CSV table of C-alpha atoms in Angstrom, one decimal:
chain,number,residue,atom,x,y,z
A,84,MET,CA,-54.3,11.5,-29.2
A,85,PRO,CA,-57.8,12.5,-26.7
A,86,THR,CA,-59.1,14.6,-24.5
A,87,LEU,CA,-59.1,13.7,-20.5
A,88,LEU,CA,-61.4,15.5,-17.9
A,89,LEU,CA,-60.2,15.0,-14.6
A,90,VAL,CA,-62.7,15.6,-11.8
A,91,ARG,CA,-61.8,15.2,-8.2
A,92,HIS,CA,-64.4,13.6,-6.5
A,93,GLY,CA,-67.0,16.0,-4.4
A,94,ARG,CA,-66.6,17.3,-1.2
A,95,SER,CA,-66.6,14.8,1.3
A,96,THR,CA,-66.9,14.0,5.1
A,97,ALA,CA,-63.4,13.6,5.4
A,98,ASN,CA,-63.3,16.8,4.3
A,99,THR,CA,-65.4,18.8,6.1
A,100,ALA,CA,-63.8,16.8,9.1
A,101,GLY,CA,-60.1,17.8,8.1
A,102,VAL,CA,-58.8,14.4,8.3
A,103,LEU,CA,-56.8,12.4,5.6
A,104,ALA,CA,-59.0,9.5,4.4
A,105,GLY,CA,-56.7,8.0,1.8
A,106,TRP,CA,-57.7,4.8,1.1
A,107,THR,CA,-60.3,4.3,4.1
A,108,PRO,CA,-63.5,3.0,3.3
A,109,ASP,CA,-67.0,4.2,3.4
A,110,VAL,CA,-66.2,7.6,2.8
A,111,HIS,CA,-68.9,9.6,1.4
A,112,LEU,CA,-70.2,12.8,-0.4
A,113,ASP,CA,-71.6,14.9,2.4
A,114,ASP,CA,-74.6,17.0,1.4
A,115,THR,CA,-72.7,20.1,-0.7
A,116,GLY,CA,-70.8,17.2,-2.3
A,117,ARG,CA,-73.6,15.7,-3.4
A,118,ALA,CA,-74.8,19.0,-4.6
A,119,GLN,CA,-71.6,19.4,-6.6
A,120,ALA,CA,-72.0,15.8,-8.1
A,121,ALA,CA,-75.3,16.5,-9.4
A,122,GLY,CA,-73.9,19.7,-10.8
A,123,LEU,CA,-71.0,18.5,-12.8
A,124,ALA,CA,-73.9,16.7,-15.1
A,125,GLU,CA,-75.2,19.8,-16.1
A,126,ARG,CA,-71.7,21.2,-16.5
A,127,LEU,CA,-71.0,18.2,-19.0
A,128,ALA,CA,-74.3,17.9,-20.7
A,129,GLY,CA,-72.7,19.4,-23.8
A,130,ILE,CA,-69.6,17.7,-24.3
A,131,PRO,CA,-69.4,14.1,-26.1
A,132,LEU,CA,-67.9,11.5,-23.5
A,133,VAL,CA,-67.1,8.1,-24.9
A,134,GLN,CA,-65.3,6.4,-21.6
A,135,ALA,CA,-65.8,6.9,-18.0
A,136,VAL,CA,-62.9,5.9,-15.5
A,137,SER,CA,-63.1,6.2,-11.9
A,138,SER,CA,-61.0,5.3,-8.3
A,139,PRO,CA,-62.8,2.4,-7.0
A,140,LEU,CA,-63.5,4.6,-3.4
A,141,GLU,CA,-67.1,5.3,-3.1
A,142,ARG,CA,-66.4,9.0,-3.3
A,143,CYS,CA,-65.6,8.8,-6.6
A,144,ALA,CA,-68.2,6.6,-7.9
A,145,GLU,CA,-70.8,8.6,-6.2
A,146,THR,CA,-69.2,12.0,-7.7
A,147,LEU,CA,-70.1,10.4,-11.3
A,148,ALA,CA,-73.2,9.0,-10.3
A,149,PRO,CA,-75.8,11.7,-11.3
A,150,LEU,CA,-73.6,11.9,-15.0
A,151,LEU,CA,-73.8,8.5,-15.4
A,152,ALA,CA,-77.2,8.3,-15.1
A,153,ALA,CA,-77.9,11.1,-17.7
A,154,ARG,CA,-75.9,9.5,-20.0
A,155,PRO,CA,-76.6,5.9,-20.0
A,156,GLU,CA,-74.8,5.2,-23.2
A,157,LEU,CA,-71.3,5.6,-20.9
A,158,GLY,CA,-72.5,2.2,-19.1
A,159,PRO,CA,-70.9,1.7,-15.7
A,160,ALA,CA,-67.5,3.3,-15.3
A,161,ALA,CA,-64.4,1.3,-15.3
A,162,ARG,CA,-62.5,1.7,-12.5
A,163,ASP,CA,-58.7,1.7,-12.0
A,164,GLU,CA,-56.8,1.4,-8.5
A,165,ARG,CA,-54.7,2.9,-10.2
A,166,LEU,CA,-56.3,6.3,-10.3
A,167,GLY,CA,-57.0,5.4,-6.6
A,168,GLU,CA,-56.0,8.1,-3.5
A,169,CYS,CA,-52.3,7.6,-2.8
A,170,HIS,CA,-51.6,5.2,0.0
A,171,TYR,CA,-50.7,7.1,3.0
A,172,GLY,CA,-50.1,4.6,5.2
A,173,GLU,CA,-49.7,5.5,8.6
A,174,TRP,CA,-51.1,9.1,8.1
A,175,THR,CA,-53.9,7.3,6.9
A,176,GLY,CA,-57.1,9.0,9.0
A,177,ARG,CA,-55.4,11.5,11.1
A,178,PRO,CA,-56.1,14.7,11.0
A,179,LEU,CA,-54.3,17.5,9.0
A,180,ALA,CA,-53.6,19.8,11.8
A,181,GLU,CA,-51.8,17.3,13.5
A,182,LEU,CA,-50.2,16.2,10.5
A,183,ALA,CA,-48.8,19.6,9.7
A,184,THR,CA,-46.1,19.1,12.7
A,185,GLU,CA,-45.1,15.9,11.4
A,186,PRO,CA,-41.0,16.4,9.6
A,187,LEU,CA,-42.0,14.6,6.7
A,188,TRP,CA,-44.8,17.5,6.2
A,189,ARG,CA,-42.5,19.8,4.9
A,190,THR,CA,-40.5,17.4,2.6
A,191,VAL,CA,-44.4,16.6,1.3
A,192,GLN,CA,-44.6,20.4,0.7
A,193,ASP,CA,-41.1,21.7,-0.6
A,194,HIS,CA,-39.8,18.3,-1.8
A,195,ALA,CA,-42.5,16.0,-3.0
A,196,ALA,CA,-40.4,13.8,-5.1
A,197,ALA,CA,-38.2,13.0,-1.6
A,198,ALA,CA,-41.8,12.3,0.3
A,199,ALA,CA,-42.4,8.7,1.3
A,200,PHE,CA,-45.4,8.4,3.5
A,201,PRO,CA,-44.2,5.7,6.5
A,202,GLY,CA,-46.3,2.0,5.5
A,203,GLY,CA,-47.2,3.8,2.4
A,204,GLU,CA,-46.2,4.7,-0.9
A,205,SER,CA,-43.9,7.6,-2.3
A,206,LEU,CA,-45.0,10.4,-4.2
A,207,ARG,CA,-43.2,9.3,-6.9
A,208,GLU,CA,-44.6,6.1,-7.0
A,209,LEU,CA,-47.9,8.0,-6.8
A,210,SER,CA,-47.2,10.1,-9.8
A,211,HIS,CA,-45.6,6.9,-12.1
A,212,ARG,CA,-48.6,5.0,-11.9
A,213,THR,CA,-51.2,7.6,-12.1
A,214,VAL,CA,-49.7,8.7,-15.4
A,215,THR,CA,-49.1,5.6,-16.8
A,216,ALA,CA,-53.1,4.7,-16.2
A,217,VAL,CA,-53.5,7.9,-18.3
A,218,ARG,CA,-51.3,7.3,-21.2
A,219,GLU,CA,-52.6,3.9,-21.3
A,220,TRP,CA,-56.6,4.8,-21.4
A,221,ASN,CA,-55.7,7.5,-23.7
A,222,GLU,CA,-53.9,5.0,-26.4
A,223,LYS,CA,-56.9,2.8,-25.7
A,224,ILE,CA,-59.5,5.5,-26.3
A,225,ALA,CA,-57.6,6.6,-29.1
A,226,VAL,CA,-57.8,2.8,-31.0
A,227,GLU,CA,-61.2,2.6,-30.0
A,228,HIS,CA,-62.7,6.0,-30.9
A,229,GLY,CA,-60.2,8.3,-32.4
A,230,PRO,CA,-58.1,11.0,-31.7
A,231,ASP,CA,-60.7,13.7,-31.1
A,232,ALA,CA,-62.5,11.7,-28.2
A,233,VAL,CA,-63.2,13.2,-24.6
A,234,TRP,CA,-62.9,10.8,-22.1
A,235,VAL,CA,-63.6,11.5,-18.0
A,236,ALA,CA,-62.1,10.1,-15.0
A,237,CYS,CA,-63.0,10.9,-11.3
A,238,SER,CA,-60.0,10.8,-8.9
A,239,HIS,CA,-58.4,12.4,-6.1
A,240,GLY,CA,-56.7,15.6,-5.1
A,241,ASP,CA,-52.7,14.4,-5.3
A,242,VAL,CA,-53.5,12.1,-8.1
A,243,ILE,CA,-54.5,15.1,-10.1
A,244,LYS,CA,-51.8,17.2,-9.6
A,245,ALA,CA,-49.5,14.3,-10.4
A,246,VAL,CA,-50.8,14.1,-14.1
A,247,VAL,CA,-50.7,17.9,-14.9
A,248,ALA,CA,-47.4,18.5,-13.2
A,249,ASP,CA,-47.0,15.8,-15.5
A,250,ALA,CA,-48.7,17.1,-18.5
A,251,LEU,CA,-46.4,20.5,-18.0
A,252,GLY,CA,-43.4,19.0,-17.9
A,253,LEU,CA,-43.3,20.3,-14.1
A,254,HIS,CA,-40.5,18.6,-11.7
A,255,LEU,CA,-42.7,16.8,-9.1
A,256,ASP,CA,-41.1,18.9,-6.3
A,257,HIS,CA,-43.2,21.8,-7.7
A,258,PHE,CA,-46.6,19.7,-7.7
A,259,GLN,CA,-47.9,21.5,-4.4
A,260,ARG,CA,-48.0,24.6,-6.6
A,261,ILE,CA,-51.2,22.9,-8.6
A,262,SER,CA,-54.6,23.2,-6.9
A,263,VAL,CA,-57.7,21.5,-7.7
A,264,GLU,CA,-61.1,22.0,-5.7
A,265,PRO,CA,-63.4,19.5,-4.8
A,266,CYS,CA,-65.4,18.5,-7.9
A,267,SER,CA,-63.4,20.6,-10.2
A,268,VAL,CA,-63.1,20.0,-13.4
A,269,THR,CA,-59.2,19.1,-15.2
A,270,ALA,CA,-58.9,19.2,-18.9
A,271,ILE,CA,-55.8,18.1,-20.8
A,272,ARG,CA,-56.2,17.7,-24.5
A,273,TYR,CA,-52.8,14.4,-25.4
A,274,THR,CA,-51.1,14.9,-29.0
A,275,LEU,CA,-48.2,12.8,-30.6
A,276,HIS,CA,-45.9,15.8,-29.9
A,277,ARG,CA,-46.8,17.2,-26.2
A,278,PRO,CA,-50.1,17.6,-24.3
A,279,PHE,CA,-52.6,20.9,-23.8
A,280,VAL,CA,-53.3,22.0,-20.4
A,281,LEU,CA,-56.5,23.5,-21.2
A,282,ARG,CA,-58.4,23.4,-17.5
A,283,VAL,CA,-57.1,23.7,-14.4
A,284,GLY,CA,-59.1,23.1,-11.0
A,285,ASP,CA,-62.3,24.4,-13.0
A,286,THR,CA,-65.5,24.9,-11.3
A,287,GLY,CA,-67.5,27.1,-13.5
A,288,SER,CA,-69.0,26.3,-17.0
A,289,LEU,CA,-66.9,24.0,-19.4
A,290,ALA,CA,-68.9,24.3,-22.9
A,291,SER,CA,-66.0,25.9,-24.7
A,292,LEU,CA,-64.1,22.2,-24.2
A,293,ALA,CA,-67.1,20.7,-26.7
A,294,PRO,CA,-64.7,19.4,-29.5
A,295,ARG,CA,-64.5,22.3,-32.4
A,296,PRO,CA,-62.4,22.2,-35.7
A,297,SER,CA,-58.5,21.8,-35.8
A,298,PRO,CA,-56.6,25.3,-36.3
A,299,ALA,CA,-54.9,25.2,-39.3
A,300,ALA,CA,-51.5,24.0,-37.2
A,301,ALA,CA,-50.2,21.4,-37.4
A,302,GLU,CA,-51.4,18.5,-35.0
A,303,GLY,CA,-49.5,19.3,-31.6
A,304,ASP,CA,-48.4,22.9,-32.3
A,305,ALA,CA,-49.2,25.7,-30.0
A,306,VAL,CA,-51.0,28.5,-31.6
A,307,VAL,CA,-48.8,31.4,-32.3
A,308,GLY,CA,-50.1,34.0,-30.0
A,309,GLY,CA,-52.8,32.1,-28.5
A,310,ASP,CA,-55.8,30.2,-28.9
A,311,THR,CA,-58.0,32.5,-31.0
A,312,GLY,CA,-61.2,31.1,-29.3
A,313,THR,CA,-63.0,30.6,-32.6
A,314,ARG,CA,-65.3,27.3,-33.3
């Protein structure tokens, strides 16, 4: 199965303002976010990509724009609403400092599987839709481009954390232990037997993620003693 590079969008005006953007329209990257997006294209320059997929929200499209300009063979990114931000309902647009005083905040932090946002969706629903989307894209890309293909998807913090938790076999209650910064890259290589989480929230060089010959171990097996780091 292919390798997925999950990109969190660059820093947005809502991030700077400290508000929970959710699906609020017209939330764009700020100056730092635009610089991060330009740097993403450079960081991915040595990695052959076969597909780009994006949340439909503006900040994700803007994050992928420099990459797509540099890699016209990818064409426009496919948009998938299932990779969109959590529907936070009545929490949308409110300051994070204010939300931290709500009783639900502790549930979100400590028992995410029990958290449901008033007028929105639950974190269980978020996890189900996003993991389903990733698995379906993996199967499609494997059929069209082969099992060693690499694809990129731009999404949001809680979406990425939910996908990582699934890949790690981690209960959703613990997904807040995962941290992904703006414009970071999280890499997951899927196999027939299990996913391998290669990077989480990486903001540095990604050159080592370029495809390399498979180790002698059977596909889907971990290398005993750890990855050798050889090409």
